[in-house]
Short mmCIF file of C-alpha atoms and ligand atoms in Angstrom, two decimals:
data_model
loop_
_atom_site.label_atom_id
_atom_site.label_comp_id
_atom_site.label_asym_id
_atom_site.label_seq_id
_atom_site.Cartn_x
_atom_site.Cartn_y
_atom_site.Cartn_z
CA MET I 229 -20.60 19.87 16.07
CA SER I 230 -18.94 19.78 19.51
CA THR I 231 -15.34 18.62 19.94
CA GLN I 232 -14.18 16.85 23.05
CA SER I 233 -10.96 15.19 24.14
CA LYS I 234 -11.48 11.76 25.31
CA GLY I 235 -9.99 9.84 27.93
CA GLU I 236 -6.39 9.00 28.98
CA LEU I 237 -3.39 8.45 26.57
CA VAL I 238 -3.40 5.13 25.04
CA ASP I 239 -0.50 3.03 23.98
CA LEU I 240 -2.35 1.84 21.03
CA LEU I 241 -5.22 3.20 19.16
CA GLY I 242 -6.73 0.98 16.59
CA ILE I 243 -8.68 2.41 13.73
CA GLY I 244 -11.19 0.17 12.06
CA PHE I 245 -12.38 -2.94 14.09
CA GLY I 246 -12.66 -5.64 11.67
CA PRO I 247 -11.05 -9.23 12.05
CA SER I 248 -7.29 -7.41 11.61
CA ASN I 249 -7.86 -5.26 14.64
CA LEU I 250 -9.85 -7.61 16.28
CA ALA I 251 -7.07 -10.20 16.11
CA LEU I 252 -4.79 -7.28 17.40
CA ALA I 253 -7.14 -6.65 20.44
CA ILE I 254 -6.70 -10.31 21.28
CA ALA I 255 -3.03 -10.31 21.03
CA VAL I 256 -2.91 -7.28 23.43
CA HIS I 257 -5.18 -8.86 25.81
CA GLU I 258 -3.04 -11.97 25.93
CA HIS I 259 -0.03 -9.88 26.34
CA ASN I 260 -1.68 -7.93 29.18
CA GLY I 261 -2.44 -11.29 30.96
CA SER I 262 1.35 -12.31 30.70
CA GLY I 263 2.21 -10.39 33.73
CA GLU I 264 4.46 -7.90 31.61
CA ALA I 265 3.56 -4.18 31.64
CA PRO I 266 0.09 -3.94 30.13
CA LEU I 267 -0.62 -1.98 27.05
CA ARG I 268 -3.78 0.50 27.15
CA ALA I 269 -5.58 -0.03 23.82
CA ALA I 270 -8.77 1.43 22.35
CA PHE I 271 -10.47 1.08 19.03
CA HIS I 272 -12.67 3.21 16.64
CA GLU I 273 -15.12 1.68 14.24
CA ARG I 274 -17.40 3.41 12.01
CA GLN I 275 -20.00 0.63 11.62
CA PRO I 276 -22.58 0.88 14.58
CA ARG I 277 -21.66 -2.60 15.46
CA PHE I 278 -19.29 -5.32 14.66
CA GLY I 279 -19.89 -6.68 11.27
CA TRP I 280 -17.54 -8.41 8.75
CA HIS I 281 -18.94 -8.01 4.99
CA ARG I 282 -22.49 -8.44 6.44
CA ASP I 283 -24.20 -7.89 3.08
CA MET I 284 -22.35 -10.82 1.54
CA LEU I 285 -23.23 -13.45 4.20
CA ILE I 286 -25.01 -15.46 1.54
CA ASP I 287 -26.49 -18.73 3.09
CA ASP I 288 -24.45 -21.57 2.37
CA SER I 289 -21.40 -19.52 1.37
CA THR I 290 -18.10 -20.78 2.88
CA MET I 291 -14.88 -19.44 4.27
CA GLN I 292 -11.91 -19.79 2.09
CA ILE I 293 -9.62 -20.67 4.91
CA SER I 294 -9.46 -23.31 7.28
CA TYR I 295 -11.29 -22.71 10.67
CA LEU I 296 -7.79 -23.32 12.13
CA LYS I 297 -6.91 -19.89 10.65
CA ASP I 298 -9.05 -18.22 13.19
CA LEU I 299 -7.98 -15.10 15.07
CA VAL I 300 -5.35 -16.83 17.28
CA THR I 301 -4.70 -20.50 16.78
CA LEU I 302 -1.50 -20.03 14.42
CA ARG I 303 -0.21 -17.59 17.08
CA ASN I 304 -1.25 -19.16 20.34
CA PRO I 305 -3.17 -22.62 19.90
CA THR I 306 -4.17 -22.66 23.59
CA SER I 307 -6.14 -19.40 23.47
CA SER I 308 -9.58 -19.10 24.69
CA PHE I 309 -10.62 -17.07 21.48
CA SER I 310 -10.20 -19.98 19.17
CA PHE I 311 -12.68 -21.07 16.69
CA VAL I 312 -12.67 -24.53 18.78
CA ALA I 313 -13.30 -22.65 21.97
CA TYR I 314 -16.15 -20.67 20.36
CA LEU I 315 -17.74 -24.14 19.11
CA HIS I 316 -17.14 -25.58 22.59
CA GLU I 317 -18.95 -22.62 24.26
CA LYS I 318 -21.81 -22.68 21.82
CA GLY I 319 -22.28 -26.35 22.50
CA ARG I 320 -21.49 -27.43 18.84
CA LEU I 321 -18.11 -28.80 19.08
CA ILE I 322 -18.98 -32.47 18.56
CA ASP I 323 -21.56 -31.69 15.82
CA PHE I 324 -18.75 -29.60 13.82
CA ILE I 325 -16.63 -32.56 14.22
CA ASN I 326 -19.32 -34.90 12.61
CA HIS I 327 -19.88 -32.13 10.04
CA GLN I 328 -16.36 -33.03 8.59
CA VAL I 329 -15.76 -29.59 7.25
CA ILE I 330 -12.75 -27.53 7.33
CA TYR I 331 -14.22 -24.44 5.73
CA PRO I 332 -16.99 -23.38 7.75
CA SER I 333 -19.85 -21.08 6.43
CA ARG I 334 -19.33 -17.54 6.55
CA VAL I 335 -22.58 -17.14 8.57
CA GLU I 336 -20.85 -19.21 11.45
CA PHE I 337 -17.51 -17.45 11.02
CA HIS I 338 -19.26 -14.04 11.29
CA ASP I 339 -20.82 -15.46 14.52
CA TYR I 340 -17.54 -16.54 15.69
CA LEU I 341 -16.00 -13.06 14.97
CA GLU I 342 -18.94 -11.32 16.73
CA TRP I 343 -18.61 -13.67 19.71
CA SER I 344 -14.91 -12.61 20.07
CA ALA I 345 -15.62 -8.86 19.50
CA ALA I 346 -18.15 -8.89 22.15
CA ARG I 347 -15.35 -9.40 24.67
CA PHE I 348 -14.09 -6.11 23.72
CA ALA I 349 -17.01 -3.90 24.10
CA ASP I 350 -15.67 -1.63 26.52
CA GLN I 351 -12.67 -0.83 24.35
CA VAL I 352 -14.47 -0.29 21.11
CA GLU I 353 -16.13 2.97 20.04
CA TYR I 354 -18.77 2.01 17.23
CA GLY I 355 -20.26 4.51 14.95
CA SER I 356 -17.15 6.49 15.08
CA GLU I 357 -15.25 7.26 12.05
CA VAL I 358 -11.59 8.39 12.16
CA THR I 359 -11.21 11.29 9.96
CA ALA I 360 -7.69 12.68 10.75
CA ILE I 361 -4.52 12.26 12.63
CA HIS I 362 -2.54 15.03 13.95
CA PRO I 363 0.96 15.12 15.30
CA VAL I 364 1.50 16.04 19.12
CA LEU I 365 4.81 17.87 19.37
CA THR I 366 7.15 17.71 22.39
CA ASP I 367 10.05 20.25 21.52
CA ASP I 368 10.34 19.40 17.84
CA ARG I 369 9.42 15.66 18.23
CA VAL I 370 6.24 13.87 17.36
CA THR I 371 5.73 12.09 20.60
CA ALA I 372 2.04 11.18 20.31
CA LEU I 373 -0.85 11.42 17.75
CA ASP I 374 -4.12 13.03 18.19
CA VAL I 375 -6.80 11.02 16.55
CA HIS I 376 -10.08 12.93 15.39
CA ALA I 377 -13.23 10.63 14.99
CA VAL I 378 -16.57 11.98 13.90
CA SER I 379 -19.82 10.17 15.63
CA GLU I 380 -23.35 11.39 16.12
CA ASP I 381 -22.30 12.90 19.43
CA GLY I 382 -19.77 15.23 17.53
CA VAL I 383 -16.09 15.14 17.10
CA THR I 384 -13.83 13.34 19.80
CA VAL I 385 -10.17 13.68 19.98
CA ARG I 386 -7.92 11.02 21.64
CA ARG I 387 -4.33 10.91 22.06
CA ALA I 388 -2.24 7.78 21.44
CA ARG I 389 1.31 6.86 21.38
CA ASN I 390 0.74 4.48 18.48
CA VAL I 391 -2.20 4.05 15.84
CA VAL I 392 -2.82 0.92 13.93
CA LEU I 393 -4.75 1.42 10.77
CA ALA I 394 -6.75 -1.52 9.76
CA THR I 395 -9.58 0.05 7.34
CA GLY I 396 -10.09 -2.83 5.18
CA LEU I 397 -11.12 -2.81 1.52
CA SER I 398 -12.98 -0.15 -0.61
CA ALA I 399 -15.45 -1.19 -3.51
CA CYS I 400 -14.06 -0.92 -7.02
CA LEU I 401 -16.35 -0.05 -9.88
CA PRO I 402 -15.59 0.40 -13.42
CA ASP I 403 -14.50 3.86 -14.47
CA GLY I 404 -17.49 5.88 -15.35
CA VAL I 405 -19.99 3.65 -13.38
CA GLU I 406 -21.73 5.26 -10.32
CA ARG I 407 -23.64 3.22 -7.71
CA GLY I 408 -27.48 4.10 -7.54
CA ASP I 409 -30.78 2.28 -6.57
CA ARG I 410 -30.39 0.03 -9.42
CA ILE I 411 -26.66 -0.37 -9.88
CA TRP I 412 -25.10 -1.96 -6.85
CA HIS I 413 -21.87 -3.40 -5.91
CA SER I 414 -21.82 -6.97 -4.71
CA GLY I 415 -20.57 -5.76 -1.14
CA GLU I 416 -24.22 -4.52 -0.59
CA LEU I 417 -25.96 -7.49 -1.98
CA LEU I 418 -28.20 -8.56 1.06
CA GLY I 419 -29.11 -5.10 2.12
CA ARG I 420 -30.19 -4.03 -1.52
CA VAL I 421 -32.08 -7.28 -1.99
CA ALA I 422 -33.94 -6.79 1.39
CA GLY I 423 -34.58 -3.34 0.52
CA LEU I 424 -36.68 -4.56 -2.44
CA GLY I 425 -39.32 -6.01 -0.15
CA ASP I 426 -41.87 -7.92 -2.12
CA ALA I 427 -40.89 -6.60 -5.58
CA ARG I 428 -39.80 -9.47 -7.90
CA PRO I 429 -37.23 -8.62 -10.35
CA LYS I 430 -37.73 -10.10 -13.83
CA ARG I 431 -34.22 -9.65 -15.16
CA LEU I 432 -30.75 -9.08 -13.44
CA ALA I 433 -27.27 -8.85 -14.42
CA VAL I 434 -23.86 -9.60 -12.54
CA VAL I 435 -20.70 -8.44 -13.95
CA GLY I 436 -17.37 -9.92 -13.08
CA ALA I 437 -15.90 -13.54 -12.83
CA GLY I 438 -14.40 -13.82 -9.28
CA GLN I 439 -15.81 -15.48 -6.27
CA SER I 440 -18.31 -12.83 -5.40
CA ALA I 441 -19.59 -12.58 -8.87
CA ALA I 442 -20.36 -16.44 -8.90
CA GLU I 443 -21.79 -16.25 -5.46
CA VAL I 444 -24.03 -13.65 -6.43
CA THR I 445 -25.08 -15.09 -9.57
CA GLU I 446 -26.05 -18.17 -7.78
CA TYR I 447 -27.84 -16.45 -5.04
CA LEU I 448 -29.95 -14.23 -7.53
CA HIS I 449 -30.69 -17.21 -9.61
CA ARG I 450 -32.04 -19.31 -6.51
CA THR I 451 -33.68 -16.47 -4.94
CA PHE I 452 -35.63 -14.88 -7.78
CA THR I 453 -37.05 -18.06 -9.30
CA ASP I 454 -38.80 -16.25 -12.11
CA ALA I 455 -36.08 -13.75 -13.09
CA GLU I 456 -33.46 -14.23 -15.79
CA VAL I 457 -29.96 -13.81 -14.62
CA TYR I 458 -27.25 -12.79 -16.86
CA SER I 459 -23.58 -13.25 -15.75
CA VAL I 460 -21.39 -11.00 -17.98
CA PHE I 461 -17.43 -11.47 -17.71
CA SER I 462 -14.48 -10.68 -20.12
CA ARG I 463 -12.97 -14.42 -19.44
CA TYR I 464 -14.07 -17.45 -21.60
CA GLY I 465 -15.12 -19.10 -18.34
CA TYR I 466 -14.79 -18.76 -14.64
CA SER I 467 -11.46 -20.13 -13.33
CA ALA I 468 -11.00 -22.35 -10.53
CA ALA I 469 -9.10 -21.26 -7.57
CA ASP I 470 -6.00 -23.07 -6.85
CA ASP I 471 -6.19 -24.33 -3.24
CA SER I 472 -3.69 -27.27 -3.61
CA PRO I 473 -1.34 -27.71 -0.70
CA PHE I 474 2.01 -26.72 -2.22
CA ALA I 475 0.34 -23.39 -3.83
CA ASN I 476 -1.43 -22.56 -0.51
CA ARG I 477 1.95 -22.35 1.39
CA ILE I 478 2.01 -18.65 -0.22
CA PHE I 479 -0.28 -18.00 2.59
CA ASP I 480 1.87 -19.23 5.34
CA PRO I 481 3.55 -16.90 8.08
CA ALA I 482 6.98 -17.96 6.73
CA ALA I 483 6.02 -16.79 3.28
CA VAL I 484 5.92 -13.29 4.55
CA ASP I 485 9.49 -13.06 5.66
CA GLU I 486 10.66 -14.61 2.33
CA PHE I 487 8.40 -12.39 0.61
CA PHE I 488 9.69 -9.10 2.45
CA THR I 489 13.39 -9.89 2.06
CA SER I 490 12.94 -10.62 -1.92
CA ASP I 491 13.73 -8.07 -4.44
CA THR I 492 10.78 -6.25 -6.17
CA ASP I 493 11.03 -8.29 -9.36
CA VAL I 494 10.78 -11.54 -7.20
CA ARG I 495 8.05 -10.31 -5.11
CA GLN I 496 6.07 -9.34 -8.37
CA MET I 497 6.79 -12.73 -9.93
CA LEU I 498 5.29 -14.50 -6.98
CA LEU I 499 2.33 -12.39 -6.76
CA ASP I 500 1.90 -13.18 -10.48
CA TYR I 501 2.58 -16.90 -10.27
CA HIS I 502 -0.04 -17.22 -7.30
CA ALA I 503 -2.67 -14.85 -8.25
CA GLY I 504 -4.80 -17.68 -9.04
CA THR I 505 -5.09 -18.64 -5.22
CA ASN I 506 -7.01 -15.51 -4.71
CA TYR I 507 -7.85 -13.10 -7.48
CA ALA I 508 -10.66 -13.47 -10.06
CA VAL I 509 -11.02 -17.25 -9.12
CA VAL I 510 -13.99 -19.09 -8.07
CA ASP I 511 -14.51 -22.37 -5.88
CA ARG I 512 -14.44 -25.41 -8.11
CA ASP I 513 -17.84 -26.49 -6.24
CA LEU I 514 -19.71 -23.39 -7.00
CA ILE I 515 -18.57 -23.43 -10.76
CA ASN I 516 -19.76 -27.16 -11.14
CA GLU I 517 -23.17 -25.98 -9.37
CA LEU I 518 -23.49 -22.92 -11.79
CA TYR I 519 -22.84 -25.23 -15.03
CA ARG I 520 -25.19 -27.95 -13.41
CA ARG I 521 -27.88 -25.61 -13.51
CA SER I 522 -27.30 -23.99 -16.70
CA TYR I 523 -27.14 -27.48 -18.45
CA HIS I 524 -30.38 -28.48 -16.61
CA GLU I 525 -32.07 -25.67 -18.02
CA ARG I 526 -30.99 -26.64 -21.37
CA VAL I 527 -32.29 -29.88 -21.05
CA THR I 528 -35.79 -28.75 -19.71
CA GLY I 529 -35.74 -25.72 -22.17
CA ARG I 530 -36.66 -23.11 -19.61
CA ARG I 531 -33.44 -21.07 -19.80
CA ARG I 532 -33.20 -18.15 -17.20
CA LEU I 533 -29.39 -18.59 -16.41
CA ARG I 534 -27.11 -17.03 -19.00
CA PHE I 535 -23.53 -16.58 -19.36
CA LEU I 536 -22.23 -13.64 -21.71
CA ASN I 537 -18.66 -14.63 -21.78
CA VAL I 538 -15.70 -12.63 -23.40
CA SER I 539 -17.84 -9.71 -22.98
CA ARG I 540 -17.76 -6.32 -21.22
CA PRO I 541 -20.34 -3.62 -20.47
CA ARG I 542 -19.21 -0.78 -22.51
CA ARG I 543 -22.04 1.68 -21.19
CA VAL I 544 -24.23 1.38 -18.36
CA THR I 545 -27.29 3.79 -18.53
CA PRO I 546 -29.92 4.18 -15.90
CA THR I 547 -33.38 4.13 -17.53
CA ALA I 548 -36.85 5.15 -16.21
CA ASP I 549 -37.49 1.66 -14.74
CA GLY I 550 -34.02 -0.09 -14.84
CA VAL I 551 -30.67 0.00 -16.48
CA ARG I 552 -29.54 -0.46 -19.87
CA LEU I 553 -26.07 -2.15 -20.40
CA ASP I 554 -24.36 -1.97 -24.01
CA ILE I 555 -22.56 -5.12 -23.84
CA GLU I 556 -19.63 -5.66 -26.15
CA HIS I 557 -18.79 -9.26 -27.49
CA LEU I 558 -15.04 -8.92 -27.69
CA PRO I 559 -14.22 -11.52 -30.41
CA THR I 560 -16.77 -10.02 -32.76
CA ARG I 561 -16.72 -6.34 -31.59
CA THR I 562 -20.46 -6.31 -31.77
CA THR I 563 -22.39 -4.50 -29.20
CA THR I 564 -25.93 -5.72 -27.89
CA ALA I 565 -28.17 -3.74 -25.60
CA LEU I 566 -29.42 -5.68 -22.47
CA ASP I 567 -32.18 -4.03 -20.41
CA VAL I 568 -32.43 -5.25 -16.80
CA ASP I 569 -34.15 -4.32 -13.55
CA TYR I 570 -30.70 -4.35 -11.48
CA VAL I 571 -27.11 -5.00 -12.11
CA VAL I 572 -24.65 -6.00 -9.79
CA PHE I 573 -21.00 -4.93 -10.11
CA ALA I 574 -18.92 -7.89 -8.51
CA THR I 575 -15.76 -6.02 -9.76
CA GLY I 576 -13.82 -6.58 -6.62
CA TYR I 577 -12.08 -4.29 -4.05
CA ARG I 578 -8.90 -2.44 -3.58
CA PRO I 579 -7.26 -1.78 -0.02
CA SER I 580 -8.33 1.33 1.36
CA ARG I 581 -5.29 3.68 1.12
CA PRO I 582 -3.90 4.43 4.89
CA ASP I 583 -2.55 7.91 3.43
CA ARG I 584 -5.63 9.78 3.12
CA LEU I 585 -5.68 9.85 6.99
CA LEU I 586 -1.95 10.68 7.41
CA ASP I 587 -1.65 14.15 5.64
CA ALA I 588 -0.71 16.10 8.58
CA LEU I 589 2.08 13.57 9.24
CA GLU I 590 3.57 14.07 5.83
CA PRO I 591 6.69 15.90 6.93
CA TRP I 592 7.73 12.91 8.90
CA LEU I 593 6.84 10.11 6.72
CA ARG I 594 9.28 8.30 4.61
CA ARG I 595 8.27 7.72 0.98
CA ALA I 596 9.46 5.23 -1.49
CA GLU I 597 9.26 5.03 -5.26
CA HIS I 598 5.87 5.95 -6.59
CA ASP I 599 5.45 7.80 -3.37
CA GLU I 600 4.59 4.72 -1.53
CA LEU I 601 4.60 4.71 2.36
CA VAL I 602 7.85 2.79 3.48
CA VAL I 603 6.46 0.03 5.86
CA GLY I 604 8.70 -2.19 7.97
CA ARG I 605 8.63 -5.93 8.49
CA ASP I 606 6.80 -5.08 11.52
CA TYR I 607 3.98 -3.18 9.70
CA ARG I 608 5.43 0.33 11.23
CA VAL I 609 5.44 3.02 8.75
CA LEU I 610 8.95 4.47 8.64
CA THR I 611 9.40 7.84 9.71
CA ASP I 612 12.18 10.24 10.33
CA GLY I 613 14.10 10.15 13.51
CA ARG I 614 12.21 13.19 14.93
CA MET I 615 8.94 11.01 15.29
CA SER I 616 8.81 8.49 18.23
CA ALA I 617 5.13 8.09 18.07
CA GLY I 618 4.06 5.02 15.84
CA VAL I 619 1.72 4.41 12.77
CA TYR I 620 1.21 0.84 11.82
CA VAL I 621 -0.69 -0.57 8.80
CA GLN I 622 -2.46 -3.78 8.40
CA GLY I 623 -3.80 -4.85 5.20
CA ALA I 624 -2.60 -2.46 2.52
CA THR I 625 0.91 -3.90 2.29
CA GLU I 626 0.54 -6.72 -0.47
CA HIS I 627 3.52 -5.27 -2.31
CA LEU I 628 5.77 -5.71 0.70
CA HIS I 629 4.47 -8.72 2.80
CA GLY I 630 2.83 -10.59 0.13
CA ILE I 631 -0.68 -12.08 -1.02
CA SER I 632 -1.82 -12.81 2.64
CA SER I 633 -1.80 -9.14 3.62
CA SER I 634 -5.21 -8.29 3.05
CA LEU I 635 -6.51 -11.67 4.08
CA LEU I 636 -7.30 -13.68 7.14
CA SER I 637 -4.52 -16.68 6.51
CA THR I 638 -2.05 -14.81 8.86
CA SER I 639 -3.96 -12.24 10.69
CA CYS I 640 -3.22 -13.64 13.97
CA VAL I 641 0.40 -13.77 13.67
CA ARG I 642 0.60 -10.41 11.82
CA ALA I 643 -1.28 -9.02 15.04
CA GLY I 644 1.37 -10.77 17.49
CA GLU I 645 4.18 -9.14 15.64
CA ILE I 646 2.32 -5.82 15.83
CA ALA I 647 1.52 -6.08 19.48
CA GLU I 648 5.26 -7.23 20.13
CA SER I 649 6.48 -4.05 18.20
CA VAL I 650 4.20 -1.62 20.25
CA VAL I 651 5.22 -3.13 23.48
CA GLU I 652 8.99 -2.69 22.36
CA ALA I 653 8.34 1.06 21.25
CA VAL I 654 6.44 1.82 24.66
CA ARG I 655 9.33 0.42 26.48
CA ARG I 656 11.72 2.61 24.51
CA THR I 657 9.70 5.75 24.94
CA GLU I 658 8.42 5.30 28.66
CA PRO I 659 11.27 3.43 30.54
CA MET I 660 10.06 4.90 33.86
CA ALA I 661 6.37 4.40 33.37
CA THR I 662 6.78 0.64 32.81
CA GLY I 663 9.52 0.24 35.29
CA SER I 664 11.80 -1.66 32.67
CA VAL I 665 15.09 -0.84 31.17
CA PRO I 666 14.98 0.59 27.60
CA ARG I 667 16.11 -1.90 24.85
CA GLY I 668 17.59 -1.45 21.56
CA SER I 669 19.29 1.74 20.15
CA GLY I 670 16.34 3.92 20.21
CA GLN I 671 15.86 3.45 16.14
CA PRO I 672 12.68 2.01 14.87
CA ARG I 673 12.99 -1.80 15.06
CA GLN I 674 13.23 -3.92 11.90
CA VAL I 675 12.28 -1.00 9.60
CA LEU I 676 13.36 -2.15 6.07
CA GLY I 677 12.78 -0.29 3.11
CA SER I 678 10.76 -1.56 0.20
C1 FAD V 1735 -17.11 -11.26 0.84
C2 FAD V 1735 -15.90 -11.51 1.04
C3 FAD V 1735 -15.41 -12.78 1.70
C4 FAD V 1735 -14.17 -12.94 2.12
N1 FAD V 1735 -13.70 -13.98 2.56
C5 FAD V 1735 -12.52 -14.29 2.72
C6 FAD V 1735 -12.01 -15.56 3.43
O1 FAD V 1735 -12.86 -16.60 3.44
N2 FAD V 1735 -10.62 -15.71 3.77
C7 FAD V 1735 -9.88 -14.77 3.76
O2 FAD V 1735 -8.69 -14.80 4.27
N3 FAD V 1735 -10.16 -13.49 3.45
C8 FAD V 1735 -11.51 -13.21 2.80
N4 FAD V 1735 -11.92 -11.90 2.37
C9 FAD V 1735 -11.04 -10.86 2.42
C10 FAD V 1735 -11.23 -9.67 3.55
O3 FAD V 1735 -10.31 -8.60 3.18
C11 FAD V 1735 -10.87 -10.10 5.08
O4 FAD V 1735 -11.45 -11.16 5.18
C12 FAD V 1735 -10.78 -9.22 6.14
O5 FAD V 1735 -12.13 -8.51 5.92
C13 FAD V 1735 -9.86 -8.35 6.48
O6 FAD V 1735 -9.88 -7.77 7.59
P1 FAD V 1735 -9.79 -6.20 7.91
O7 FAD V 1735 -9.94 -6.01 9.42
O8 FAD V 1735 -8.22 -5.92 7.54
O9 FAD V 1735 -10.71 -5.42 7.02
P2 FAD V 1735 -12.18 -5.37 7.08
O10 FAD V 1735 -12.82 -6.62 7.39
O11 FAD V 1735 -12.76 -4.53 5.90
O12 FAD V 1735 -12.50 -4.29 8.47
C14 FAD V 1735 -11.99 -2.95 8.24
C15 FAD V 1735 -12.81 -2.22 9.14
O13 FAD V 1735 -12.57 -0.90 9.21
C16 FAD V 1735 -13.61 -0.04 9.21
N5 FAD V 1735 -13.08 1.34 8.98
C17 FAD V 1735 -12.82 1.71 7.79
N6 FAD V 1735 -12.36 3.03 7.62
C18 FAD V 1735 -12.47 3.55 8.95
C19 FAD V 1735 -12.38 4.91 9.56
N7 FAD V 1735 -11.86 5.86 9.18
N8 FAD V 1735 -12.64 4.91 10.97
C20 FAD V 1735 -13.24 3.99 11.72
N9 FAD V 1735 -13.60 2.62 11.07
C21 FAD V 1735 -13.01 2.52 9.77
C22 FAD V 1735 -14.58 -0.64 8.46
O14 FAD V 1735 -15.88 -0.18 8.91
C23 FAD V 1735 -14.52 -2.17 8.64
O15 FAD V 1735 -15.11 -2.60 9.73
C24 FAD V 1735 -13.25 -11.69 1.95
C25 FAD V 1735 -13.77 -10.66 1.59
C26 FAD V 1735 -15.00 -10.36 1.19
C27 FAD V 1735 -15.42 -9.17 0.54
#
């Protein structure tokens, strides 16, 4: 493969171009339009085109945030990138108002994200996966970073003063379970179903009890009208998501400040108290719909939707024409074999660990207890004084910035804070180029330990 250096030094290089770095691109764009010294920004995205959890864009699935928590409104309500501006441009504003919803469909929100992303087509390199970040030394200081990315054209290296990692989530499967033609993760649902062509499975299983699990169960039951669908989970029943107004304040921008300044035990307490707003919970309407269908089938006697509660698949074995699940019923400790054509593990995600791209920077990184990166309130990774190049992280800091870290709720505010921090950092390191007087002490701004 060929390696080539690409373009000029940029002030900010975003790794990943999902909603988090898209919100950042908008914040930078709006900063650049403000008359202040502009930032040069570019982004790498490994997908061939913009896409937000495309294979879970199930018809009728809705957002779990208000449309006002879009890419900009909480930061800049007058932005031309708002969901309302999108509706206006698409000629649907009045129809949306008449629709009387605050949670738009995921399909519509995806269209909004694509509409916004299209305005940055010249800044994003799609089909380009970042594989490593190397220090650039001036004397003994790390003053820039070389970002290596692989695409079908070979390896490119781009130099940046600051990088922002927003690499999203990685699928979780139970230990020992490997994805395969008949063993899927929920994140690949629609692509896998499309791949079946005209084949009509007769028996399907879904493992998990969160929002994705309930959505996949509903979708498979509705789509394969002759198939039996088994939903397997260790809870007694699905738990309803807490979207009540007081609890919802845990997603407010102000909650990030309070969370960040709290002691570790208080942070953990808050995460435990409010897990029910986000983790392993399901929208109440969807729970009711699944119950309604199940009850209706009992009335008609044609039962094909089944719930195996308080149960766990203990063994998952591919067979010649399907998958065998050995399912343990936990109260009785009895195990029963269930043969299915396909099984979907809706067993969640974990944030992608940013560390894997930072190996070459290790000598300069500060580490906290349990070897975690130390990340400041401004999402900048704390490094020692010999490194002026910045590394920022979006999405993997729930233990420091709270439950909204990996979600969309505050992404526009977070993007604004990162853009501001990068502007300050560039001013400090390049006073002549921007023509402004350096501010601050030369130490990283607002970098607090965990
Ligand atoms: C089905 C589903 C529905 C959801 N619905 C909601 C919701 O309604 N409300 C909410 O607040 N949250 C929701 N979430 C949570 C979700 O984390 C956020 O919506 C959102 O995806 C976070 O944006 P992000 O940009 O940080 O991460 P992502 O959207 O995951 O984007 C990260 C991007 O980085 C790219 N990437 C990764 N590694 C590299 C690399 N090395 N080089 C180049 N590119 C790379 C990926 O291809 C991806 O495009 C949902 C999650 C799922 C799975």
